[in-house]
Structures are given as C-alpha cells and as structure tokens.
Amino acid sequence: ITPQDVDTPPIALESSCDYAFSPDGRRVAYVQNADAAISNTRAARSTNNSVYLYDLESASARRISDTDGCDTAPRFLDDSHLAYLSMLTPGYEADAVRLKIYDIETGTTRVLLPDFDRSIDEFIPCDGDFVLLRCQDFAHFALYRLNWRTGDLVQLTSGHCDTHVAVSRDMSRILVLSES
C-alpha cells in the first residue's frame, strides 16, 4: 500500500505504533515523512512526519496532516474519526504535542484542547466518546480522561510518573506502572 521507496512508518525513537486499521477494516492510517518522497537528504533533516489515510477498496491514499510539523500515532476513534498527535512547528522537536481529530466524512481537522498547557505523550481510544491521555505534568506523567466530542477533560492521577498504560475499552479498569 506504500509503493514509494520511503520508510513507512519512518524510524522514530520512543514512538508508539504509527499505523492502524479502521474498526470496519476498510482503511489504514499510517505515518510517512512527506519530505522523503522529494529527497532522502531532505528527509534526514525533516520533522515533516505526516499521517496518510489509505482506502483499501479504492487503493488510494491521501495525506491528512494539515501542517508540516511532526504528526504521529494515528488511532481510529470510530469508522469516521481518526485521532493523531501533532506538533505544529516544522523542525522544532520541543514543540508542544497536541491531539487532532480528522473527520473522514467532511475532510476537516480540529485541534482538541488548544489551550491545554501540557504536552500529550500518548493517547488510548476507549469506547464511546472517550480517550485516555498520558501527559507531561511538571516532572511527572499524569493520566487524563478526555471526551473528544465535547472537550471535557478530567485529570485522573498526579504526583508520580504513570507509564506503560493499558485500559479496558470501556475505561472501567486502568493498569499502569506508577513511579513515585
């Protein structure tokens, strides 16, 4: 599905999985460096990792990233909504990481929590309208529950480093390694 001579997904240290199937199995989202198709030399300096959406029925792909910053970790929230992590500024690897939602039906993208003063390290889609976020929280990592439709955010943990998160789909149970 990626015939170009380009690493897909690109090599990324500390990255979560950079590809995913839609729940109905009709689409695949993946990350590819948009500059790599132009030049391997340019790609070596580029942070322009972009999310692409591939339709298995039509055998066609389209870039859905709406900036040239670093976009990673695509996850389907349902058959018509795709979430991913995004840094706005190209080349700025210390940029805040935001959560974006792409609406497949309308082709529009929105940033969730644009004024949130934490960088999102990881997100896990759950049943219904919720995602679990793991965010930098001063010198720690905290867990948050976000309703991605309304933007309502609730902090679940604080004061320690929560890593390696696993959550039941209905969010009734969360497993986490916690370092104090």
Short mmCIF file of C-alpha atoms in Angstrom, two decimals:
data_model
loop_
_atom_site.label_atom_id
_atom_site.label_comp_id
_atom_site.label_asym_id
_atom_site.label_seq_id
_atom_site.Cartn_x
_atom_site.Cartn_y
_atom_site.Cartn_z
CA ILE A 1 0.00 0.00 0.00
CA THR A 2 3.07 2.28 0.11
CA PRO A 3 4.90 1.71 -3.21
CA GLN A 4 7.30 4.65 -2.76
CA ASP A 5 10.90 3.94 -1.75
CA VAL A 6 10.32 5.62 1.62
CA ASP A 7 10.47 4.23 5.17
CA THR A 8 6.87 3.80 6.27
CA PRO A 9 6.49 4.37 9.13
CA PRO A 10 9.65 6.45 9.47
CA ILE A 11 12.26 5.46 12.00
CA ALA A 12 11.28 7.16 15.26
CA LEU A 13 12.72 6.63 18.70
CA GLU A 14 10.19 6.37 21.54
CA SER A 15 7.32 6.35 19.05
CA SER A 16 4.18 4.36 19.52
CA CYS A 17 2.81 2.34 16.62
CA ASP A 18 2.49 4.59 13.58
CA TYR A 19 -0.18 2.65 11.66
CA ALA A 20 -3.70 1.42 12.41
CA PHE A 21 -6.74 -0.26 10.85
CA SER A 22 -10.15 1.39 10.99
CA PRO A 23 -12.67 -0.59 13.07
CA ASP A 24 -14.52 -1.66 9.90
CA GLY A 25 -11.24 -2.77 8.27
CA ARG A 26 -11.79 -0.56 5.18
CA ARG A 27 -8.97 1.92 5.85
CA VAL A 28 -5.40 2.04 7.12
CA ALA A 29 -3.82 5.13 8.64
CA TYR A 30 -0.03 5.35 8.58
CA VAL A 31 2.80 7.82 9.09
CA GLN A 32 5.29 8.70 6.38
CA ASN A 33 7.75 11.57 6.08
CA ALA A 34 6.28 13.82 3.38
CA ASP A 35 9.74 15.17 2.50
CA ALA A 36 11.19 11.69 1.92
CA ALA A 37 9.49 11.35 -1.47
CA ILE A 38 11.29 14.54 -2.57
CA SER A 39 14.78 13.70 -1.33
CA ASN A 40 16.38 11.30 1.16
CA THR A 41 18.83 14.06 2.15
CA ARG A 42 15.94 16.41 2.87
CA ALA A 43 14.12 13.70 4.85
CA ALA A 44 17.15 13.16 7.10
CA ARG A 45 16.73 16.71 8.45
CA SER A 46 12.95 16.83 8.26
CA THR A 47 10.42 16.52 11.07
CA ASN A 48 7.60 16.51 8.49
CA ASN A 49 6.15 13.16 9.51
CA SER A 50 2.61 13.15 8.15
CA VAL A 51 -0.46 10.98 8.60
CA TYR A 52 -1.90 9.34 5.49
CA LEU A 53 -5.22 7.59 5.08
CA TYR A 54 -5.34 4.62 2.70
CA ASP A 55 -8.68 3.31 1.42
CA LEU A 56 -8.37 -0.44 0.80
CA GLU A 57 -11.39 -0.55 -1.56
CA SER A 58 -10.23 2.21 -3.90
CA ALA A 59 -6.50 1.50 -3.36
CA SER A 60 -5.86 5.21 -2.88
CA ALA A 61 -4.06 7.23 -0.22
CA ARG A 62 -4.31 10.85 0.82
CA ARG A 63 -2.28 12.97 3.20
CA ILE A 64 -4.50 14.22 6.00
CA SER A 65 -1.89 16.14 8.03
CA ASP A 66 -2.70 19.83 7.78
CA THR A 67 0.73 21.23 8.76
CA ASP A 68 4.37 20.38 8.06
CA GLY A 69 5.13 19.71 11.73
CA CYS A 70 5.58 16.20 13.12
CA ASP A 71 2.38 14.10 13.17
CA THR A 72 2.41 10.59 14.65
CA ALA A 73 0.43 7.81 16.32
CA PRO A 74 -2.79 7.64 14.26
CA ARG A 75 -5.67 5.85 16.01
CA PHE A 76 -9.25 5.44 14.84
CA LEU A 77 -11.87 6.62 17.33
CA ASP A 78 -14.63 5.11 15.18
CA ASP A 79 -15.09 4.42 11.46
CA SER A 80 -15.28 8.13 10.58
CA HIS A 81 -12.89 9.82 13.05
CA LEU A 82 -9.12 9.48 13.22
CA ALA A 83 -7.03 10.98 16.03
CA TYR A 84 -3.32 11.63 15.96
CA LEU A 85 -0.59 13.50 17.84
CA SER A 86 0.72 16.67 16.24
CA MET A 87 3.46 19.27 16.64
CA LEU A 88 2.67 22.47 14.78
CA THR A 89 6.12 23.92 14.08
CA PRO A 90 8.32 22.23 11.44
CA GLY A 91 11.83 21.41 12.69
CA TYR A 92 11.01 22.26 16.31
CA GLU A 93 11.27 18.97 18.17
CA ALA A 94 10.48 20.55 21.55
CA ASP A 95 7.11 21.83 20.34
CA ALA A 96 4.01 21.03 22.40
CA VAL A 97 2.26 17.87 21.27
CA ARG A 98 -1.46 18.31 20.62
CA LEU A 99 -4.25 15.87 19.83
CA LYS A 100 -6.00 16.36 16.49
CA ILE A 101 -9.19 14.73 15.22
CA TYR A 102 -9.71 14.22 11.49
CA ASP A 103 -13.30 13.76 10.32
CA ILE A 104 -13.12 11.36 7.37
CA GLU A 105 -16.57 12.27 6.06
CA THR A 106 -16.05 16.05 5.97
CA GLY A 107 -12.26 16.14 5.49
CA THR A 108 -11.87 18.61 8.37
CA THR A 109 -9.33 18.58 11.20
CA ARG A 110 -9.68 20.13 14.64
CA VAL A 111 -7.23 20.53 17.49
CA LEU A 112 -8.53 19.31 20.83
CA LEU A 113 -7.57 21.30 23.92
CA PRO A 114 -5.71 24.06 22.01
CA ASP A 115 -5.00 25.97 25.24
CA PHE A 116 -4.03 22.93 27.34
CA ASP A 117 -0.68 23.67 29.00
CA ARG A 118 0.55 20.07 28.89
CA SER A 119 2.20 18.11 26.11
CA ILE A 120 0.40 14.85 25.25
CA ASP A 121 2.73 11.88 25.28
CA GLU A 122 0.24 9.12 24.47
CA PHE A 123 -3.47 8.61 23.94
CA ILE A 124 -5.60 5.50 24.04
CA PRO A 125 -9.06 5.42 22.40
CA CYS A 126 -11.79 3.87 24.54
CA ASP A 127 -15.43 3.02 23.90
CA GLY A 128 -17.78 5.82 23.07
CA ASP A 129 -16.57 9.37 23.24
CA PHE A 130 -13.50 8.99 25.45
CA VAL A 131 -9.75 8.78 25.12
CA LEU A 132 -7.24 8.32 27.90
CA LEU A 133 -4.34 10.78 27.71
CA ARG A 134 -0.91 10.43 29.27
CA CYS A 135 0.59 13.89 29.57
CA GLN A 136 3.69 15.52 30.92
CA ASP A 137 2.76 17.09 34.24
CA PHE A 138 5.66 19.11 35.62
CA ALA A 139 8.31 16.47 36.42
CA HIS A 140 5.78 13.62 36.18
CA PHE A 141 3.35 11.97 33.79
CA ALA A 142 -0.35 12.11 34.66
CA LEU A 143 -3.43 10.43 33.22
CA TYR A 144 -6.45 12.36 31.95
CA ARG A 145 -9.84 11.31 30.59
CA LEU A 146 -10.98 13.35 27.59
CA ASN A 147 -14.38 13.38 25.93
CA TRP A 148 -13.20 14.01 22.36
CA ARG A 149 -16.62 15.19 21.20
CA THR A 150 -17.18 17.83 23.92
CA GLY A 151 -13.60 18.59 25.00
CA ASP A 152 -14.38 17.86 28.67
CA LEU A 153 -11.15 16.90 30.45
CA VAL A 154 -10.70 15.25 33.87
CA GLN A 155 -7.30 14.66 35.48
CA LEU A 156 -7.19 11.14 36.95
CA THR A 157 -3.70 10.99 38.52
CA SER A 158 -0.95 13.37 39.65
CA GLY A 159 2.31 13.48 41.58
CA HIS A 160 4.02 10.44 40.06
CA CYS A 161 5.14 9.04 36.72
CA ASP A 162 2.49 6.87 35.11
CA THR A 163 3.87 4.81 32.24
CA HIS A 164 3.01 1.72 30.22
CA VAL A 165 -0.75 2.22 30.33
CA ALA A 166 -3.34 -0.42 29.46
CA VAL A 167 -7.04 0.33 29.69
CA SER A 168 -10.18 -1.72 29.19
CA ARG A 169 -12.17 -0.49 26.19
CA ASP A 170 -15.00 0.77 28.46
CA MET A 171 -12.47 2.57 30.74
CA SER A 172 -13.75 0.70 33.79
CA ARG A 173 -10.23 -0.54 34.56
CA ILE A 174 -6.80 1.00 34.01
CA LEU A 175 -3.44 -0.72 34.53
CA VAL A 176 -0.40 1.50 34.84
CA LEU A 177 3.18 1.33 36.04
CA SER A 178 3.46 4.12 38.55
CA GLU A 179 6.74 5.51 39.88
CA SER A 180 6.65 7.85 42.86
#
